[in-house]
CSV table of C-alpha atoms in Angstrom, one decimal:
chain,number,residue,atom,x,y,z
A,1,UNK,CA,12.7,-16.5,-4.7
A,2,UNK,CA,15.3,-17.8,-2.1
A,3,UNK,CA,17.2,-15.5,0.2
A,4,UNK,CA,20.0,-15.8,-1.9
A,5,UNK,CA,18.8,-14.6,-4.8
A,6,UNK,CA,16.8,-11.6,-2.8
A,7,UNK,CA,18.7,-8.9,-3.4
A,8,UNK,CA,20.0,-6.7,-0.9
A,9,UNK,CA,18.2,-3.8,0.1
A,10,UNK,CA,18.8,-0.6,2.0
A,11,UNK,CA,15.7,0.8,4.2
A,12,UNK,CA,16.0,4.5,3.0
A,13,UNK,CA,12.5,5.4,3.3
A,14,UNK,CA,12.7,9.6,4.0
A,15,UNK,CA,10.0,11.8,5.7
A,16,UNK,CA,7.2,12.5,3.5
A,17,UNK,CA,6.1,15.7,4.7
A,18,UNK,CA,7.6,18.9,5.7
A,19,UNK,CA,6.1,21.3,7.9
A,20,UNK,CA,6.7,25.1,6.6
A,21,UNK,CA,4.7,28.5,8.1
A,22,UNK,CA,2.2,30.1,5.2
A,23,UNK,CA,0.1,32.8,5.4
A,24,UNK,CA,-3.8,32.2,5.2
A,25,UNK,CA,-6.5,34.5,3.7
A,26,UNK,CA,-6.7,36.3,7.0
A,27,UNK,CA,-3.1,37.1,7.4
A,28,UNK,CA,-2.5,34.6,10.1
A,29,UNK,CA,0.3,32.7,10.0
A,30,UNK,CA,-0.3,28.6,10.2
A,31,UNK,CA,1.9,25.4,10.4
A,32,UNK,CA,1.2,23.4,6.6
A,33,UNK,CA,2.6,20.4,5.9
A,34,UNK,CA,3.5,19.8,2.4
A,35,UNK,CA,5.2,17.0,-0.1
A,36,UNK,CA,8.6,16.2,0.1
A,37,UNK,CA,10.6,16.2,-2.9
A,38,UNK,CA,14.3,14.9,-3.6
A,39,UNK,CA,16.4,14.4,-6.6
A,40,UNK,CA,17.3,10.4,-6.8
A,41,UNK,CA,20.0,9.6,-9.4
A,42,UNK,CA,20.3,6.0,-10.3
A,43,UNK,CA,23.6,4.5,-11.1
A,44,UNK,CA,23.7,0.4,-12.3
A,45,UNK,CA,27.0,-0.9,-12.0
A,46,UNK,CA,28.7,2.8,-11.3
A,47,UNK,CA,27.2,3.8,-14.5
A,48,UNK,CA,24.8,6.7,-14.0
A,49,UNK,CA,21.4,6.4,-15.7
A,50,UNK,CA,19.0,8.6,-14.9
A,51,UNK,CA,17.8,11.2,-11.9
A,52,UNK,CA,14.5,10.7,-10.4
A,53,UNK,CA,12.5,13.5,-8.4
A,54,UNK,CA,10.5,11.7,-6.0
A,55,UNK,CA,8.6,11.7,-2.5
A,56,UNK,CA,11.5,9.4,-0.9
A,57,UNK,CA,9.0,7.1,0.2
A,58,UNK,CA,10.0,3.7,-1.3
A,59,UNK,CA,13.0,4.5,-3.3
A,60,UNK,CA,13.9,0.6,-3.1
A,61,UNK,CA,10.9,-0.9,-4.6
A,62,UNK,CA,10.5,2.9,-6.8
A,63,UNK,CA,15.0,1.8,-8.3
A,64,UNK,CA,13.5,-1.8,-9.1
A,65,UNK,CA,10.2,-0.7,-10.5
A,66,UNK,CA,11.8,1.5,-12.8
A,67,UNK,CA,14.5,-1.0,-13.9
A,68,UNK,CA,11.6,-3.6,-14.5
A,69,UNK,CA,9.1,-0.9,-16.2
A,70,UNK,CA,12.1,0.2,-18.4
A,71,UNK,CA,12.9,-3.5,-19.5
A,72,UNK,CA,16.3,-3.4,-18.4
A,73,UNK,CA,16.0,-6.4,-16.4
A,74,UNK,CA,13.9,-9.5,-16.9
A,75,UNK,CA,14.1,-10.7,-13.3
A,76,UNK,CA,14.5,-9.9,-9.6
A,77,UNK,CA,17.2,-12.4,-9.4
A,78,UNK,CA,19.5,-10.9,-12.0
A,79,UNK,CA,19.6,-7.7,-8.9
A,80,UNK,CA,22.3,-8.1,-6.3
A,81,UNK,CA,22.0,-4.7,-4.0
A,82,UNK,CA,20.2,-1.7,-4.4
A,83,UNK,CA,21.9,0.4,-1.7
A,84,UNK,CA,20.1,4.2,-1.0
A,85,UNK,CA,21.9,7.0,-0.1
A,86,UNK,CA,20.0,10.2,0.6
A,87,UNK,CA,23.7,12.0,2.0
A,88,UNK,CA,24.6,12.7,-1.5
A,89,UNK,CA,20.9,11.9,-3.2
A,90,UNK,CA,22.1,8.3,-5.5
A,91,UNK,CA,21.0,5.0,-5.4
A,92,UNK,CA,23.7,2.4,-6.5
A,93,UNK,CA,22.3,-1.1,-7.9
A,94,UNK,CA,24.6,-3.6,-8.8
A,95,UNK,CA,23.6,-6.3,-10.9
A,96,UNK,CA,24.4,-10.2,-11.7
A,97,UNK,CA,25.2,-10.4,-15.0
A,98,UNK,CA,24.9,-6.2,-16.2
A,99,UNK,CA,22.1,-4.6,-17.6
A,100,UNK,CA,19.9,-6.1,-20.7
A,101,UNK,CA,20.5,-4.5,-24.4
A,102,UNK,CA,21.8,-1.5,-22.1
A,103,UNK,CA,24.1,0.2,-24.6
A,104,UNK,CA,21.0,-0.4,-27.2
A,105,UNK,CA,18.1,1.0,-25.0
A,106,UNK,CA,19.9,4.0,-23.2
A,107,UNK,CA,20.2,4.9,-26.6
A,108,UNK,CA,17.0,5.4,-27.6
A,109,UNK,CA,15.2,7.4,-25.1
A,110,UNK,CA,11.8,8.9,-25.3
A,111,UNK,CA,10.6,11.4,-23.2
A,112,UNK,CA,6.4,11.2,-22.3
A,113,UNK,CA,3.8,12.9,-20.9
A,114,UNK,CA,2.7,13.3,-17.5
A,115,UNK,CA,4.4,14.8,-13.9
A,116,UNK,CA,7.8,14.4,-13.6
A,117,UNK,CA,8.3,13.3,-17.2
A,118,UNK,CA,8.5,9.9,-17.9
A,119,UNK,CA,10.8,8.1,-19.7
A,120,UNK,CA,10.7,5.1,-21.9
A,121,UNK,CA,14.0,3.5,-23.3
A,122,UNK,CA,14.1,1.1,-26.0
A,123,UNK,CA,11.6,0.7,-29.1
A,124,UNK,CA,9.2,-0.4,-26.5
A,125,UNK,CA,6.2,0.1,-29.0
A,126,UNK,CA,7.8,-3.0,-31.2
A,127,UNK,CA,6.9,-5.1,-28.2
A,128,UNK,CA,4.0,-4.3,-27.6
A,129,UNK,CA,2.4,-7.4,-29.7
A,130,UNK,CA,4.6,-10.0,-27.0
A,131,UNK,CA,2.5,-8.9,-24.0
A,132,UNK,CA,-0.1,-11.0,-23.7
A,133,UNK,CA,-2.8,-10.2,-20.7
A,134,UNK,CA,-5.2,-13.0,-19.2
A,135,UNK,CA,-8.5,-12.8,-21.2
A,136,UNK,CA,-10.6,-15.2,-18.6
A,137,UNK,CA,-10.6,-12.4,-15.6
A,138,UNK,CA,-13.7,-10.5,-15.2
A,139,UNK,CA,-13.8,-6.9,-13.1
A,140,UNK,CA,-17.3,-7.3,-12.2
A,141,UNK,CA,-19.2,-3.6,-11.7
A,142,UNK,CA,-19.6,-4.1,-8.0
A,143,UNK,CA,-15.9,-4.3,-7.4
A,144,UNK,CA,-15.5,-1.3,-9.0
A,145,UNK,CA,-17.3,0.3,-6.8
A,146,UNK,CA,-15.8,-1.1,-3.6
A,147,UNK,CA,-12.1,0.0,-5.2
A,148,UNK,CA,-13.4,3.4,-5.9
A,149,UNK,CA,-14.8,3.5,-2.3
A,150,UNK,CA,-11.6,2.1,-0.6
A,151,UNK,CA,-9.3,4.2,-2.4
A,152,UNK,CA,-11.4,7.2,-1.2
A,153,UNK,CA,-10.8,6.2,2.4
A,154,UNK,CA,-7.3,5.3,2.1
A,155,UNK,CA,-5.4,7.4,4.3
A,156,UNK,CA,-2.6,9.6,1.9
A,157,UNK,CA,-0.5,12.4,1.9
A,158,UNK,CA,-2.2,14.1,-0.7
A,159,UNK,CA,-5.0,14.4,2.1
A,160,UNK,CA,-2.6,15.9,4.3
A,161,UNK,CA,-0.3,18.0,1.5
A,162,UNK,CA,-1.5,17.6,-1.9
A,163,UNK,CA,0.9,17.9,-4.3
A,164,UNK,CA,1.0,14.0,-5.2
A,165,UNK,CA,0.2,11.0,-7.4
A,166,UNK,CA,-1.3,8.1,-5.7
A,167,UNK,CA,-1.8,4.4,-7.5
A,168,UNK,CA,-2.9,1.4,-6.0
A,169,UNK,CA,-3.1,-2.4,-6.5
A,170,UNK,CA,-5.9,-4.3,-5.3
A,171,UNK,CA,-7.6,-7.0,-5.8
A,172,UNK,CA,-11.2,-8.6,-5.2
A,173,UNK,CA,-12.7,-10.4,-2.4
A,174,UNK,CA,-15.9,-12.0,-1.7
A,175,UNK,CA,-16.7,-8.9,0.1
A,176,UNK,CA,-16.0,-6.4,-1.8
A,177,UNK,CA,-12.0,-5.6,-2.6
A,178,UNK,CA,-9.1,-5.1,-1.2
A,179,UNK,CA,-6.3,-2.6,-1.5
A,180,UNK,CA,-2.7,-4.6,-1.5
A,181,UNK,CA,-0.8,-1.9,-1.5
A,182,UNK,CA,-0.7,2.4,-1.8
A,183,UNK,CA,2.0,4.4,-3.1
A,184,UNK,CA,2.1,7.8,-3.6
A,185,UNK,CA,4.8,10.3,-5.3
A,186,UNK,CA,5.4,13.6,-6.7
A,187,UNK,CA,4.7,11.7,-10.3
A,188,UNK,CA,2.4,9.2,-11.1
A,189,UNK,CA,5.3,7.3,-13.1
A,190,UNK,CA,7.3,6.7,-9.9
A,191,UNK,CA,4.1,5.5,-7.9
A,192,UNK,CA,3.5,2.8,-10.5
A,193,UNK,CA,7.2,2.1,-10.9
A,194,UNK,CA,7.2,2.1,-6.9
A,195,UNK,CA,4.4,-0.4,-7.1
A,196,UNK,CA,6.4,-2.9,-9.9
A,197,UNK,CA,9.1,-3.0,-7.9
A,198,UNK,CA,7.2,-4.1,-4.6
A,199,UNK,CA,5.6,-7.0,-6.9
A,200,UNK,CA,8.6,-8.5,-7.8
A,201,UNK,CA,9.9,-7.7,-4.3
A,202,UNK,CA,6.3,-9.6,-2.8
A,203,UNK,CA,5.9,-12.4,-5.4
A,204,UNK,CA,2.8,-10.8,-6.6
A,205,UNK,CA,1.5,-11.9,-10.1
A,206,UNK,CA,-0.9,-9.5,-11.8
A,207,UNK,CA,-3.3,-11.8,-13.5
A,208,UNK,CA,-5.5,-11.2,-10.7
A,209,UNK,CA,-5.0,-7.8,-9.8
A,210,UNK,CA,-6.5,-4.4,-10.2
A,211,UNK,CA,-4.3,-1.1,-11.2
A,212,UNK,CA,-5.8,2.0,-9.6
A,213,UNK,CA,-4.1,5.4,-10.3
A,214,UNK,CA,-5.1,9.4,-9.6
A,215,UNK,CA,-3.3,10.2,-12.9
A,216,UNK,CA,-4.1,10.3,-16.5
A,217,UNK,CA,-4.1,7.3,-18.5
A,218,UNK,CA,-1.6,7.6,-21.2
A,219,UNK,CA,0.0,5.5,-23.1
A,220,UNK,CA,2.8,4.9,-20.8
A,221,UNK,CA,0.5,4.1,-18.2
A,222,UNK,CA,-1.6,1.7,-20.2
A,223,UNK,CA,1.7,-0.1,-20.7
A,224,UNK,CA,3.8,-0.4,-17.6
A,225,UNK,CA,0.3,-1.7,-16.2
A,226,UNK,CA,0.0,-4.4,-19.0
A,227,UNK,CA,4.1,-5.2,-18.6
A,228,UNK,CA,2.9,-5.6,-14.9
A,229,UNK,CA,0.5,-8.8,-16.1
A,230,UNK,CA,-2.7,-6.5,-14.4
A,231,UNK,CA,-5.3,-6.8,-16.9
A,232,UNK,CA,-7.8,-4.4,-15.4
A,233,UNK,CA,-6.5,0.0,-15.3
A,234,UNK,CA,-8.8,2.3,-13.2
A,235,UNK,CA,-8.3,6.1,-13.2
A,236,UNK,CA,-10.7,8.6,-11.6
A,237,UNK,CA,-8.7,11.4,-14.4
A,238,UNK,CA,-9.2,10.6,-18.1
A,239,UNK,CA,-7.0,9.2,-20.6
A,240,UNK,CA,-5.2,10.2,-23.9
A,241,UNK,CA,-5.8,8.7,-27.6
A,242,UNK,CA,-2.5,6.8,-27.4
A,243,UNK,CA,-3.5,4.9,-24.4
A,244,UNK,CA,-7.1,4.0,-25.7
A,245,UNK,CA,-5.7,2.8,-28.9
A,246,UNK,CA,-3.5,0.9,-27.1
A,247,UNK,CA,-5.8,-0.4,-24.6
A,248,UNK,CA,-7.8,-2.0,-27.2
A,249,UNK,CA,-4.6,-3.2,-29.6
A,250,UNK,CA,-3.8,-5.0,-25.7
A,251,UNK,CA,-6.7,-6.5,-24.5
A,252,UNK,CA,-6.8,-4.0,-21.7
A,253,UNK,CA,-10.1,-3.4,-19.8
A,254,UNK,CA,-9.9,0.4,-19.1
A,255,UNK,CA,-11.7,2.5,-17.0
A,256,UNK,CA,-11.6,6.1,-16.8
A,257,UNK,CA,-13.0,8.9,-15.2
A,258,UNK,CA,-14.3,6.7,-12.0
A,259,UNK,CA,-15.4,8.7,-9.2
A,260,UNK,CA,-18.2,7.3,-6.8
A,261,UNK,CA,-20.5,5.9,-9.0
A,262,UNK,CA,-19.8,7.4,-12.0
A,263,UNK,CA,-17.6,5.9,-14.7
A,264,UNK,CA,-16.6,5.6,-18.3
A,265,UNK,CA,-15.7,1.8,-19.6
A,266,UNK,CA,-13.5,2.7,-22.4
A,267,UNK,CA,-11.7,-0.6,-23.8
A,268,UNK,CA,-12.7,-3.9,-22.7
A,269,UNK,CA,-16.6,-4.5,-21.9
A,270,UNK,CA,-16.4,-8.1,-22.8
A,271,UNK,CA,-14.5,-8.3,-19.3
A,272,UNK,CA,-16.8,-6.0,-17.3
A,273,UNK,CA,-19.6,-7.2,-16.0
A,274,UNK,CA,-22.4,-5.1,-14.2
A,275,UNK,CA,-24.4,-6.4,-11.6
């Protein structure tokens, strides 16, 4: 994308952490750091949309993630500014040409399961048959492994506070694989929303790529990951029926319940491959 279609973007990025006093089993009192959490209402065009609780720590990439995930916008290009403004807790975007089938999918609004509550516009499930995934990718078992054991040495602030969401988006390497990038937020929505928005922002393409999250894997999840282009979904939590049927209706490899080297494969063993 050229400059001049990149749209402009505030650096708003707040603390993550705030230190409070809390009394331990011994009565002692002792500095604990925990998550940060701060409304974010969204406004396109001055017209308000929706208010986001979130960790503040990308709430540029988490705005066009959201946008993208919701399918109110096809491209980055058709975003001029996404501005932050933690003084009075808004983020104003300003688009190109206004919103896609806005008046038709604020209309129709579906609240789903999960931290924070999610929120789907639009009769996304009649779309589902247009995404099309890459069938020729293999996650081979090995890689699997090295996610799971990157991901558990990742540094995060749910090491240091808890309280949070983490997804991640790798990819593999001759050695092993590699974590691209980490995001983490008071709701596993927003961390994948978080990490959509830094695609489009990075140029990223999803054929390739690996979805890792810490939550469950719903149907919502199953989707924005497949909207995404990623054709392989990790989870160390498990899923719900909604997002295995999906999974399979997708082409989705899905992998659930992944914790050192344990795993279930639950969608999608003609693209695993153990070794």
């Amino acid at each position: 994308m050229t400059a001049s279609h990149r749209p402009l973007l505030s650096q708003a990025s707040r603390a993550l952490t705030v230190e409070i006093p809390a009394l331990n089993e011994r009565g002692e009192t002792v500095p604990t750091s925990i998550a940060g959490e701060h409304p974010l209402t969204l406004y396109v065009d001055k017209r308000e949309i929706v208010t986001l609780m979130t960790l503040g720590a990308a709430p540029e990439a988490l705005t066009i993630g959201w946008l993208r995930n919701q399918r109110l916008v096809n491209s980055l290009g058709e975003i001029a500014s996404v501005q932050v403004d933690w003084e009075v807790d808004a983020v104003s975007v300003t688009t190109r040409n206004g919103l896609r089938d806005a008046d038709e999918k604020l209309g129709s609004r579906t609240v789903t399961t999960g931290c924070g509550q999610g929120t789907v516009f639009g009769g996304l499930m009649d779309e589902i048959d247009q995404i099309h995934l890459p069938q020729d990718r293999l996650l081979k078992q090995s890689t699997l492994y090295a996610l799971m054991d990157a991901v558990r040495h990742h540094e995060s602030i749910y090491k240091q506070a808890g309280a949070v969401h983490g997804c991640a988006l790798a990819q593999a390497t001759p050695g092993g694989c590699e974590i691209l990038m980490f995001f983490e937020d008071v709701g596993r929505h927003n961390a994948v929303d978080a990490i959509a928005g830094q695609m489009w922002l990075d140029g990223q393409d999803g054929a390739d790529k690996i979805f890792y999250t810490t939550g469950r894997l719903t149907s919502e999840m199953v989707i924005k990951t497949a909207q995404m282009g990623i054709p392989f979904l990790v989870s160390r939590s498990g899923l719900t029926h909604m997002g295995w049927q999906i999974a399979h209706k997708i082409g989705l490899t899905m992998v659930g319940r992944a914790q050192g080297k344990h795993y279930l494969l639950f969608s999608g063993d003609d693209r695993f491959e153990r070794d």
